[in-house]
Tab-separated table of N, CA and C in Angstrom:
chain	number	residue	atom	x	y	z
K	1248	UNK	N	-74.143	23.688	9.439
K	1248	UNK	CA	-74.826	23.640	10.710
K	1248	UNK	C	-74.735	22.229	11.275
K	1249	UNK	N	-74.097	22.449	12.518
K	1249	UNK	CA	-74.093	20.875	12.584
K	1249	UNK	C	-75.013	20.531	14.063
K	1250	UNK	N	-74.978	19.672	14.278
K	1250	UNK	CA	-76.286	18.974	15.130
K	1250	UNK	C	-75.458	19.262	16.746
K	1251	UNK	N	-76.329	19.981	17.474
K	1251	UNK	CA	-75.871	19.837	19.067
K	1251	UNK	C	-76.144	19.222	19.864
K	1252	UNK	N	-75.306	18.796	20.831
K	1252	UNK	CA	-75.418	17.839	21.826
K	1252	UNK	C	-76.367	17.786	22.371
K	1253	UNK	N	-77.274	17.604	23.322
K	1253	UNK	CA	-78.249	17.361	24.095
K	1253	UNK	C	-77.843	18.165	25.760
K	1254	UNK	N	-76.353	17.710	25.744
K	1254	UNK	CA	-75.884	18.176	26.992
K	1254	UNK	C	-75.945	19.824	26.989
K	1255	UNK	N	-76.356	20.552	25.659
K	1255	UNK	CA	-76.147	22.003	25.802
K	1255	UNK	C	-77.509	22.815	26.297
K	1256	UNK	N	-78.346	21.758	26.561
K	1256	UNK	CA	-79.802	21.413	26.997
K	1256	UNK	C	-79.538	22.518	29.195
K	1257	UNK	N	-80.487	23.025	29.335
K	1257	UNK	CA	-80.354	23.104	31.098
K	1257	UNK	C	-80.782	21.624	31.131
K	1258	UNK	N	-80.594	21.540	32.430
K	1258	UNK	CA	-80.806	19.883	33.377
K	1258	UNK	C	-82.073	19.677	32.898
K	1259	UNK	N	-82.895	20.922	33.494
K	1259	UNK	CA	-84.870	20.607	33.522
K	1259	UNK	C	-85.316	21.691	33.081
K	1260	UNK	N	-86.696	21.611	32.367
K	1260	UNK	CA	-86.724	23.075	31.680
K	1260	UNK	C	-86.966	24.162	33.224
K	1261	UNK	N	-86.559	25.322	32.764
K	1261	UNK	CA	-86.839	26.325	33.646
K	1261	UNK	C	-88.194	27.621	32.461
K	1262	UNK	N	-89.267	27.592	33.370
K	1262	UNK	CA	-90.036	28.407	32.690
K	1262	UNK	C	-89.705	30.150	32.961
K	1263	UNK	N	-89.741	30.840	31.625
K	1263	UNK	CA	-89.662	32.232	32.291
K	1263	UNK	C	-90.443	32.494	33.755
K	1264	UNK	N	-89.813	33.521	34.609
K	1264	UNK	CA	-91.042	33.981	35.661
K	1264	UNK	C	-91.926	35.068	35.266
K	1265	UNK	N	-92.841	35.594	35.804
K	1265	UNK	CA	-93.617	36.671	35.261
K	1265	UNK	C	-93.340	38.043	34.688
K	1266	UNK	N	-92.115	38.123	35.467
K	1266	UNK	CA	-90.942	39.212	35.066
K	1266	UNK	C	-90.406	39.325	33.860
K	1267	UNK	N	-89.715	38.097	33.609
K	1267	UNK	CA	-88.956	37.738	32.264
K	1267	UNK	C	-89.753	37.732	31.361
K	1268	UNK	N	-90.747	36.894	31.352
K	1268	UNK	CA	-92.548	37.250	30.553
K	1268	UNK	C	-92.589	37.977	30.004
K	1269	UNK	N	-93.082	39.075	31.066
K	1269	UNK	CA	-93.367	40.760	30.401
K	1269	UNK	C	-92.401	41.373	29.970
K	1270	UNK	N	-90.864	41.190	30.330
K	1270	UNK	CA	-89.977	41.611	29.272
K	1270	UNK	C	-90.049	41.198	27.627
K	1271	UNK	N	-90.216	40.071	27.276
K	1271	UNK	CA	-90.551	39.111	26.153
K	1271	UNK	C	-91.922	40.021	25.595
K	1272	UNK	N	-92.369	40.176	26.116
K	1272	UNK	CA	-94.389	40.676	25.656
K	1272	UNK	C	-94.292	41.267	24.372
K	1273	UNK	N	-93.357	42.779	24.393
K	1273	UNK	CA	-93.453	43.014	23.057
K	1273	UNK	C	-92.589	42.745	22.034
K	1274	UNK	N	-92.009	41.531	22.169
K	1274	UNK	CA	-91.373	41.162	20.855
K	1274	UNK	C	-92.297	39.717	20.480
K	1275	UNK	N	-93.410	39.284	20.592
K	1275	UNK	CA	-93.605	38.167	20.184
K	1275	UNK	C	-94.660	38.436	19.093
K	1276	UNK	N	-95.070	39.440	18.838
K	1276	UNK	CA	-96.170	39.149	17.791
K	1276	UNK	C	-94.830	39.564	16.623
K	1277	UNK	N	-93.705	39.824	16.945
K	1277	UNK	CA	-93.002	39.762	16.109
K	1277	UNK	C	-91.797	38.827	15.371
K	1278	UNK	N	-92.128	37.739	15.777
K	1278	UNK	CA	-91.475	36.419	15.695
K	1278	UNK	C	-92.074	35.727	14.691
K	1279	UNK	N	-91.215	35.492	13.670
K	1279	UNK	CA	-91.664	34.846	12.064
K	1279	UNK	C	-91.166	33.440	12.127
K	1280	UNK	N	-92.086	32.558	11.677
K	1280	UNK	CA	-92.576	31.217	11.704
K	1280	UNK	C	-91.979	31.253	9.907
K	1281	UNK	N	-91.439	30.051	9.899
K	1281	UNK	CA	-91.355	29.396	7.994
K	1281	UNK	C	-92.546	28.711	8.340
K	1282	UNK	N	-92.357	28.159	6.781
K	1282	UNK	CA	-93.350	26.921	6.861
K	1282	UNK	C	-92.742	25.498	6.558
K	1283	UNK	N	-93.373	24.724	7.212
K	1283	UNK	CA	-93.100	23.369	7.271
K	1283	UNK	C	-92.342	22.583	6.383
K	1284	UNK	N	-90.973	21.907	6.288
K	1284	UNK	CA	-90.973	21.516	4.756
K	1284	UNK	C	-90.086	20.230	4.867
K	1285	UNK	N	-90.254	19.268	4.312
K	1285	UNK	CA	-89.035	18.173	4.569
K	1285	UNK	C	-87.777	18.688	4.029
K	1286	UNK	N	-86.748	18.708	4.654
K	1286	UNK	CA	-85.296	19.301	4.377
K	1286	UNK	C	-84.527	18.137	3.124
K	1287	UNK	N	-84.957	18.639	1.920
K	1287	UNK	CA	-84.441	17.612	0.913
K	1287	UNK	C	-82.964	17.041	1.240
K	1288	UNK	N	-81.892	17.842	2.033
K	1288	UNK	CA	-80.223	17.313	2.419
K	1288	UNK	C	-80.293	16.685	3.945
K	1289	UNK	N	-81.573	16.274	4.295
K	1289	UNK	CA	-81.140	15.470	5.556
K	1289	UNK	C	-81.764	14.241	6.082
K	1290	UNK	N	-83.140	14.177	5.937
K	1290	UNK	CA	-83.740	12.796	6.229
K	1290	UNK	C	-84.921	12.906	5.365
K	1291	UNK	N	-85.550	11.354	5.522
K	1291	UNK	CA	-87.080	11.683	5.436
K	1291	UNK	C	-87.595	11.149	6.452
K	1292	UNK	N	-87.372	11.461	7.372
K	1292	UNK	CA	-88.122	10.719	8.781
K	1292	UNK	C	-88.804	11.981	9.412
K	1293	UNK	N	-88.142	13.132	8.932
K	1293	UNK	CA	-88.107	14.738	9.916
K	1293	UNK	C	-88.842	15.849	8.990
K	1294	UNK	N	-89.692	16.399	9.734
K	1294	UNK	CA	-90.208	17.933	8.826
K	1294	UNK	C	-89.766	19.022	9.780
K	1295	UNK	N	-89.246	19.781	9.318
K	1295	UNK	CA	-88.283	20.834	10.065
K	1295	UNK	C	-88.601	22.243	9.078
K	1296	UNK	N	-88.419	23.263	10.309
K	1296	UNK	CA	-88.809	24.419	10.115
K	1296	UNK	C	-88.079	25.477	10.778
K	1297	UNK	N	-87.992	26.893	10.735
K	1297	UNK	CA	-87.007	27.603	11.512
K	1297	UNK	C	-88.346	28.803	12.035
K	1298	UNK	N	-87.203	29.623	13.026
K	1298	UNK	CA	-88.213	30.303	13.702
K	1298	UNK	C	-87.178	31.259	14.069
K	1299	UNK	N	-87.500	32.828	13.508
K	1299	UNK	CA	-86.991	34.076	13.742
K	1299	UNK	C	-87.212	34.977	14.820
K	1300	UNK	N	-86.665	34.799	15.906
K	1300	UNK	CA	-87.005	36.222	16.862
K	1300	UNK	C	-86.485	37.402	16.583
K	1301	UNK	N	-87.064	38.624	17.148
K	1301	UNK	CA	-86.326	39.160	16.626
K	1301	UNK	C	-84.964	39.791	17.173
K	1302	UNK	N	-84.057	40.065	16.726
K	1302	UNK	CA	-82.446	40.202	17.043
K	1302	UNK	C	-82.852	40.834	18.488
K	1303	UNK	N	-83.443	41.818	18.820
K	1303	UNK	CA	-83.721	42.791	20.265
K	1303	UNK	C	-83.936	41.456	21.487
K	1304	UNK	N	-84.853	40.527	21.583
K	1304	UNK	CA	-85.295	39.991	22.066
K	1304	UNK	C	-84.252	38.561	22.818
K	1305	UNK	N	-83.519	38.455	22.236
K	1305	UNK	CA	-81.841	37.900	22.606
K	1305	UNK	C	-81.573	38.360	24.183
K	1306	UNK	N	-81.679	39.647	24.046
K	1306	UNK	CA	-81.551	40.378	24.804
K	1306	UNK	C	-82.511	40.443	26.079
K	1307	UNK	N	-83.372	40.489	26.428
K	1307	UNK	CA	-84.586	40.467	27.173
K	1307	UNK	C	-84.828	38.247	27.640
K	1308	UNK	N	-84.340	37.728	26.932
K	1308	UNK	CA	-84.117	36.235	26.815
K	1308	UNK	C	-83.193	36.125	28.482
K	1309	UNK	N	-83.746	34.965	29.268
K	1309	UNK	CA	-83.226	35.139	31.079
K	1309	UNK	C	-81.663	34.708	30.378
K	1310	UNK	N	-80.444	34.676	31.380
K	1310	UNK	CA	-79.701	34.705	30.727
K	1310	UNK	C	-78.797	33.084	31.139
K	1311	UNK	N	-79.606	32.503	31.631
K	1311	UNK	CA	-79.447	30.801	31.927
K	1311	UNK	C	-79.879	30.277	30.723
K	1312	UNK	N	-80.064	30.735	29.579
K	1312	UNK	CA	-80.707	30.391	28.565
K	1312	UNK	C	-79.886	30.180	27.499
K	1313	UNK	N	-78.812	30.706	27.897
K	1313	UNK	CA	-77.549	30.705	26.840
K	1313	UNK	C	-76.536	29.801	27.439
K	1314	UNK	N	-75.416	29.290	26.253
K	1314	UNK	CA	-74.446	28.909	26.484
K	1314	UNK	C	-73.318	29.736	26.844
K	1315	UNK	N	-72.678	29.779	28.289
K	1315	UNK	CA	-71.715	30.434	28.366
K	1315	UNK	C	-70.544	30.749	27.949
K	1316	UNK	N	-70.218	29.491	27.034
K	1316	UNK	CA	-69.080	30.075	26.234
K	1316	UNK	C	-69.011	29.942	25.131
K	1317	UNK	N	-70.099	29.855	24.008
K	1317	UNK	CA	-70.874	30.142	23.105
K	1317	UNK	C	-71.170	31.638	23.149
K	1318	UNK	N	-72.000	31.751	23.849
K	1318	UNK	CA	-72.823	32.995	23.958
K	1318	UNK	C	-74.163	32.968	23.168
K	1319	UNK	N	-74.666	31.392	22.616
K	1319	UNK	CA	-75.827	31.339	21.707
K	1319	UNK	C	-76.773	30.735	22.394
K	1320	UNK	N	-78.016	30.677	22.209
K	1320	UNK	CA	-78.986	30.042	22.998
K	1320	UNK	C	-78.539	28.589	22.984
K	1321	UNK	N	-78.680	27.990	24.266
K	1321	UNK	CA	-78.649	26.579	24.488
K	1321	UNK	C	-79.942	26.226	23.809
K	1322	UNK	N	-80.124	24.881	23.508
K	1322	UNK	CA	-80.742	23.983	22.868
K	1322	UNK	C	-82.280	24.311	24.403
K	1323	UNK	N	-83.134	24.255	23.881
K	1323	UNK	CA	-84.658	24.715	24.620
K	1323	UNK	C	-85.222	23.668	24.792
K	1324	UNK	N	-85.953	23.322	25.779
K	1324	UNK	CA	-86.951	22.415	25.955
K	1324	UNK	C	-88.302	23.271	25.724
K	1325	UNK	N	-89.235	22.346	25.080
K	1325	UNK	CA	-90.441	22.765	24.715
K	1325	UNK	C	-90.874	23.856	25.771
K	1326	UNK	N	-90.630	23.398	26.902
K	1326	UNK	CA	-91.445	24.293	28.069
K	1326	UNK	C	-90.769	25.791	28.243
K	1327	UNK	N	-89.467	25.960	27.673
K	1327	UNK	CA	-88.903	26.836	27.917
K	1327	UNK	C	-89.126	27.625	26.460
K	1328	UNK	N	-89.293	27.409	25.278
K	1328	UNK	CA	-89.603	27.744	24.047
K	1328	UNK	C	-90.916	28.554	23.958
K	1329	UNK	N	-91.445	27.653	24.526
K	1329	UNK	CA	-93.481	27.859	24.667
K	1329	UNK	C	-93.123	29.296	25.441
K	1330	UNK	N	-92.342	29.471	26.669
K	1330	UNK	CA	-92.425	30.398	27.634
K	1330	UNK	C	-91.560	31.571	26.948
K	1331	UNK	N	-91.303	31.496	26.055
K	1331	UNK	CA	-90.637	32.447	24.940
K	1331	UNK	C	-91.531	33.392	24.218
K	1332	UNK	N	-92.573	32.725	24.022
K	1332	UNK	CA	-94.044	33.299	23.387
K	1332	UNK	C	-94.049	32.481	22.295
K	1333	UNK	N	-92.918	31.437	21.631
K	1333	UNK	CA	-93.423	30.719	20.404
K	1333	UNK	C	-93.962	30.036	20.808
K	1334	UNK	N	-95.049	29.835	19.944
K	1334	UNK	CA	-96.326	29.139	19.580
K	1334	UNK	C	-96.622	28.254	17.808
K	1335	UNK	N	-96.186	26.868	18.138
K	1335	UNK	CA	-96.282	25.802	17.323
K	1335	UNK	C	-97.729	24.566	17.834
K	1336	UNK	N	-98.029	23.846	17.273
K	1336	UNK	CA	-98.501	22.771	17.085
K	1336	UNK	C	-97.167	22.379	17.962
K	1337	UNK	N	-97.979	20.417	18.736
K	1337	UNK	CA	-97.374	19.734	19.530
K	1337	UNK	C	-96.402	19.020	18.686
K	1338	UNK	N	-95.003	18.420	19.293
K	1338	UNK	CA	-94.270	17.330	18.516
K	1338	UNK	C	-92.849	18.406	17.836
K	1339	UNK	N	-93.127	19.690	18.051
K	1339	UNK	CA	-91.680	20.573	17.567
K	1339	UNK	C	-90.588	20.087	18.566
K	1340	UNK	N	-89.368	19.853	18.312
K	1340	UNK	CA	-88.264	20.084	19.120
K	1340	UNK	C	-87.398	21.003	18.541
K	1341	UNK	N	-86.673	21.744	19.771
K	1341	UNK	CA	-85.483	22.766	19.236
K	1341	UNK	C	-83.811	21.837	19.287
K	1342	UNK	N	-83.986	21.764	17.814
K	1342	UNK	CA	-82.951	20.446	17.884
K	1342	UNK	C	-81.518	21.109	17.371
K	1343	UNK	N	-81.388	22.761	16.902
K	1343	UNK	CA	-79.857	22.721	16.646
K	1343	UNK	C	-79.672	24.674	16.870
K	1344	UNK	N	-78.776	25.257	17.153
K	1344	UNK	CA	-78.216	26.655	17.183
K	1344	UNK	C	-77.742	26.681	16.240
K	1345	UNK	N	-78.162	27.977	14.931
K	1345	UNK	CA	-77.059	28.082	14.028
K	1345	UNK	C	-76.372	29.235	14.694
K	1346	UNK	N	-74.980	28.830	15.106
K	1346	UNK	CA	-74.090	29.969	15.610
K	1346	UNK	C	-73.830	31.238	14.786
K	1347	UNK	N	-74.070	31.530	13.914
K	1347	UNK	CA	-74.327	32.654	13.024
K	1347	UNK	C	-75.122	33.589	12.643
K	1348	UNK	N	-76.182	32.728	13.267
K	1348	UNK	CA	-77.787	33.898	12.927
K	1348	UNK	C	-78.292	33.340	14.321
K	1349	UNK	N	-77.922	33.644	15.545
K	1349	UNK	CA	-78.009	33.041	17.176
K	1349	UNK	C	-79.637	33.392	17.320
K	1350	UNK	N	-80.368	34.348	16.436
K	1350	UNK	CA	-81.880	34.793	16.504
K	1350	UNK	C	-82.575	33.920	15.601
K	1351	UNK	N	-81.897	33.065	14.847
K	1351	UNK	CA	-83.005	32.001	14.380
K	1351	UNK	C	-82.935	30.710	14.914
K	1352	UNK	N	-83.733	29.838	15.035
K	1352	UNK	CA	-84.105	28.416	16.117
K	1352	UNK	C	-84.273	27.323	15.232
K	1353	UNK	N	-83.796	26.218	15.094
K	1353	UNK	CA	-84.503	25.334	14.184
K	1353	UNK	C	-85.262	24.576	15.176
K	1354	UNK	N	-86.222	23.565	14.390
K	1354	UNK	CA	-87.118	22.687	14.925
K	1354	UNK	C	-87.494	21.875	14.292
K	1355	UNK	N	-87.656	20.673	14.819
K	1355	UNK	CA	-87.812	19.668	13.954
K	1355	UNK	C	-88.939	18.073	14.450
K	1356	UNK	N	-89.604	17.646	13.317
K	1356	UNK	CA	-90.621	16.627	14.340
K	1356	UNK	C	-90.526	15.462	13.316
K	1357	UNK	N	-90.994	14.787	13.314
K	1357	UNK	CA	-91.291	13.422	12.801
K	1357	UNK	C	-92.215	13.654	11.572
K	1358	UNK	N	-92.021	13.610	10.359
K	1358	UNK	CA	-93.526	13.887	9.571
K	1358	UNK	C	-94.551	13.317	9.628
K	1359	UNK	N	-94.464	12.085	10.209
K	1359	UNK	CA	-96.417	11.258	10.560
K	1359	UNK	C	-96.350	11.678	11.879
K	1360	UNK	N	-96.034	12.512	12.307
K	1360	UNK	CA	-96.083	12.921	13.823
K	1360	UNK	C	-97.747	13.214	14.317
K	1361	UNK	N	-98.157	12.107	15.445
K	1361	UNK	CA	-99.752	11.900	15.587
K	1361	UNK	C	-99.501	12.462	17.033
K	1362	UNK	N	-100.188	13.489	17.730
K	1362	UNK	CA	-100.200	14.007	19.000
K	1362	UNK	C	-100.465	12.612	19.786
K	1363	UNK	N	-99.960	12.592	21.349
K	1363	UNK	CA	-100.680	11.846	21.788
K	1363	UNK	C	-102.606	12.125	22.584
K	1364	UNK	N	-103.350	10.815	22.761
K	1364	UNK	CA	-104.771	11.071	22.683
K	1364	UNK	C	-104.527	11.283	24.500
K	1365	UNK	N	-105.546	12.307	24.956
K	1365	UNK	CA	-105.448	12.344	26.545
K	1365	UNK	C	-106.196	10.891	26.915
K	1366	UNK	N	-106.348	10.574	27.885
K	1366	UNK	CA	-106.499	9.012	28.560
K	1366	UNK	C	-108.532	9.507	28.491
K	1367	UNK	N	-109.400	8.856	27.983
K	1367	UNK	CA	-110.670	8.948	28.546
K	1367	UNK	C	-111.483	7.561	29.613
C-alpha cells in the first residue's frame, strides 16, 4: 500500500447534499471501525486505523468522490468523510486508498494528538 498524493484530494471538500445523505442512511450503522493501534512497519509518530463500508455503499457514494481513472475513492477530507456517516473522534485523516479492498479507508493521526481548545 503505498501513500497517495494529496493531489488525488477534490480542490475543497464538497459535503454530500441531502439527497446523497439519504442515499448513504442505510448503510451506516453498518460501517466497521478497527481499533486504534500504532502500525509496528511504519512510524511512531502515527496511530492509524481502518474503516470498512460496506461494499453496496461505493455505490450510493456521489460520484466526484472517486478517482476517474482509478475508479477508487479519492483521498477525503474530513468534511466529506464525516458526510459519509463515519463518525471518529477529532484529528483522523484519510491518508491512503488500498486499491484492492476500494471499501476499506485508512486513517491516520498523531498519537499525542490533543484536540484543539475553542477560544473562551
Amino acid at each position: 500500500m503505498a501513500e497517495q498524493g494529496y493531489s488525488r484530494r477534490n480542490k475543497r471538500p464538497r459535503v454530500p447534499t441531502e439527497a446523497e445523505r439519504a442515499k448513504l442512511e442505510e448503510f451506516i450503522e453498518s460501517i466497521h471501525y478497527s481499533e486504534r493501534r500504532v502500525h509496528p512497519y511504519c512510524d511512531n509518530e502515527n496511530e492509524y486505523r481502518h474503516v470498512h463500508i460496506p461494499k453496496a455503499m461505493l455505490k450510493a457514494i456521489p460520484k466526484d468522490y472517486f478517482d476517474p481513472e482509478k475508479g477508487t475513492l479519492k483521498l477525503l477530507w474530513e468534511a466529506e468523510w464525516r458526510g459519509l456517516g463515519i463518525t471518529q473522534s477529532l484529528g483522523w485523516e484519510h491518508y491512503e486508498v488500498h486499491e484492492p479492498e476500494p471499501h476499506i479507508l485508512l486513517f491516520k493521526r498523531p498519537i499525542d494528538y490533543i484536540p484543539p481548545q475553542p477560544p473562551q
